mmCIF file of C-alpha atoms in Angstrom:
data_model
loop_
_atom_site.group_PDB
_atom_site.id
_atom_site.type_symbol
_atom_site.label_atom_id
_atom_site.label_comp_id
_atom_site.label_asym_id
_atom_site.label_seq_id
_atom_site.Cartn_x
_atom_site.Cartn_y
_atom_site.Cartn_z
ATOM 1 C CA UNK A 757 212.144 -26.137 111.146
ATOM 2 C CA UNK A 758 212.685 -24.075 108.350
ATOM 3 C CA UNK A 759 214.671 -20.860 109.061
ATOM 4 C CA UNK A 760 212.062 -18.835 107.034
ATOM 5 C CA UNK A 761 209.871 -20.426 110.235
ATOM 6 C CA UNK A 762 212.667 -19.767 113.157
ATOM 7 C CA UNK A 763 213.082 -16.373 111.987
ATOM 8 C CA UNK A 764 208.954 -15.575 111.535
ATOM 9 C CA UNK A 765 208.845 -17.012 115.264
ATOM 10 C CA UNK A 766 211.380 -15.062 116.864
ATOM 11 C CA UNK A 767 210.445 -12.212 115.276
ATOM 12 C CA UNK A 768 206.292 -12.509 116.643
ATOM 13 C CA UNK A 769 208.223 -13.384 120.413
ATOM 14 C CA UNK A 770 210.176 -10.128 119.986
ATOM 15 C CA UNK A 771 207.164 -8.405 118.550
ATOM 16 C CA UNK A 772 204.998 -9.731 121.748
ATOM 17 C CA UNK A 773 207.648 -8.218 124.474
ATOM 18 C CA UNK A 774 207.873 -5.123 123.049
ATOM 19 C CA UNK A 775 204.324 -4.615 122.981
ATOM 20 C CA UNK A 776 203.417 -5.637 126.348
ATOM 21 C CA UNK A 777 206.343 -3.488 127.422
ATOM 22 C CA UNK A 778 204.914 -0.762 125.703
ATOM 23 C CA UNK A 779 201.329 -1.120 127.074
ATOM 24 C CA UNK A 780 203.402 -1.899 131.162
ATOM 25 C CA UNK A 781 204.909 1.448 131.066
ATOM 26 C CA UNK A 782 203.442 4.918 131.732
ATOM 27 C CA UNK A 783 205.973 6.948 130.763
ATOM 28 C CA UNK A 784 204.351 8.036 126.734
ATOM 29 C CA UNK A 785 207.763 8.422 125.338
ATOM 30 C CA UNK A 786 209.064 4.598 126.243
ATOM 31 C CA UNK A 787 205.600 3.643 124.990
ATOM 32 C CA UNK A 788 206.467 5.484 121.738
ATOM 33 C CA UNK A 789 210.467 3.843 121.728
ATOM 34 C CA UNK A 790 209.016 0.770 122.145
ATOM 35 C CA UNK A 791 206.348 0.955 119.514
ATOM 36 C CA UNK A 792 208.808 1.976 116.673
ATOM 37 C CA UNK A 793 211.016 -0.627 118.245
ATOM 38 C CA UNK A 794 207.895 -3.144 117.277
ATOM 39 C CA UNK A 795 207.033 -1.576 114.003
ATOM 40 C CA UNK A 796 211.552 -1.712 113.240
ATOM 41 C CA UNK A 797 210.791 -5.827 114.027
ATOM 42 C CA UNK A 798 208.064 -6.106 111.315
ATOM 43 C CA UNK A 799 209.573 -4.109 109.166
ATOM 44 C CA UNK A 800 212.868 -5.842 108.939
ATOM 45 C CA UNK A 801 211.132 -9.716 108.885
ATOM 46 C CA UNK A 802 208.981 -7.603 105.534
ATOM 47 C CA UNK A 803 212.220 -6.928 104.026
ATOM 48 C CA UNK A 804 213.648 -10.064 104.695
ATOM 49 C CA UNK A 805 210.564 -12.306 103.116
ATOM 50 C CA UNK A 806 211.140 -9.484 100.049
ATOM 51 C CA UNK A 807 214.658 -10.335 99.500
ATOM 52 C CA UNK A 808 213.873 -13.656 99.890
ATOM 53 C CA UNK A 809 210.987 -14.273 97.698
ATOM 54 C CA UNK A 810 210.687 -11.129 95.790
ATOM 55 C CA UNK A 811 207.468 -10.424 96.927
ATOM 56 C CA UNK A 812 206.337 -6.317 96.090
ATOM 57 C CA UNK A 813 203.680 -5.970 98.623
ATOM 58 C CA UNK A 814 206.321 -7.165 101.460
ATOM 59 C CA UNK A 815 208.151 -4.225 100.402
ATOM 60 C CA UNK A 816 205.753 -2.159 100.687
ATOM 61 C CA UNK A 817 205.037 -3.177 104.181
ATOM 62 C CA UNK A 818 208.062 -2.516 105.099
ATOM 63 C CA UNK A 819 208.091 1.274 104.099
ATOM 64 C CA UNK A 820 204.919 1.195 105.477
ATOM 65 C CA UNK A 821 206.479 0.301 109.061
ATOM 66 C CA UNK A 822 209.619 1.969 108.657
ATOM 67 C CA UNK A 823 207.639 5.368 107.931
ATOM 68 C CA UNK A 824 205.620 4.825 111.324
ATOM 69 C CA UNK A 825 208.688 4.044 113.202
ATOM 70 C CA UNK A 826 210.235 6.986 112.454
ATOM 71 C CA UNK A 827 207.206 9.593 113.576
ATOM 72 C CA UNK A 828 207.190 7.211 116.431
ATOM 73 C CA UNK A 829 210.369 7.860 117.596
ATOM 74 C CA UNK A 830 209.494 11.228 116.810
ATOM 75 C CA UNK A 831 206.818 11.579 118.628
ATOM 76 C CA UNK A 832 209.082 10.308 121.404
ATOM 77 C CA UNK A 833 211.567 12.893 121.399
ATOM 78 C CA UNK A 834 208.766 15.329 121.006
ATOM 79 C CA UNK A 835 207.227 14.126 124.146
ATOM 80 C CA UNK A 836 210.478 14.335 126.429
ATOM 81 C CA UNK A 837 211.123 17.899 125.032
ATOM 82 C CA UNK A 838 207.507 18.664 126.344
ATOM 83 C CA UNK A 839 207.682 17.432 129.596
#
């Protein structure tokens, strides 16, 4: 297996673990936090893909994931404060 395929498999595994944890926990702020982790993982993979191969669509998708991750963290903080 190449480095890229191993990296992709590891990212998918971490993403699935964070999604499963987000589904299992009942606390909303924890769900938002795990969603943020999953989005950062996807963004990190796409950033590495952009740096390796120069795909501009990967960079755009990575920026989108980082923005959604930041908003998810903001929602987690707000739901913690309001709880």
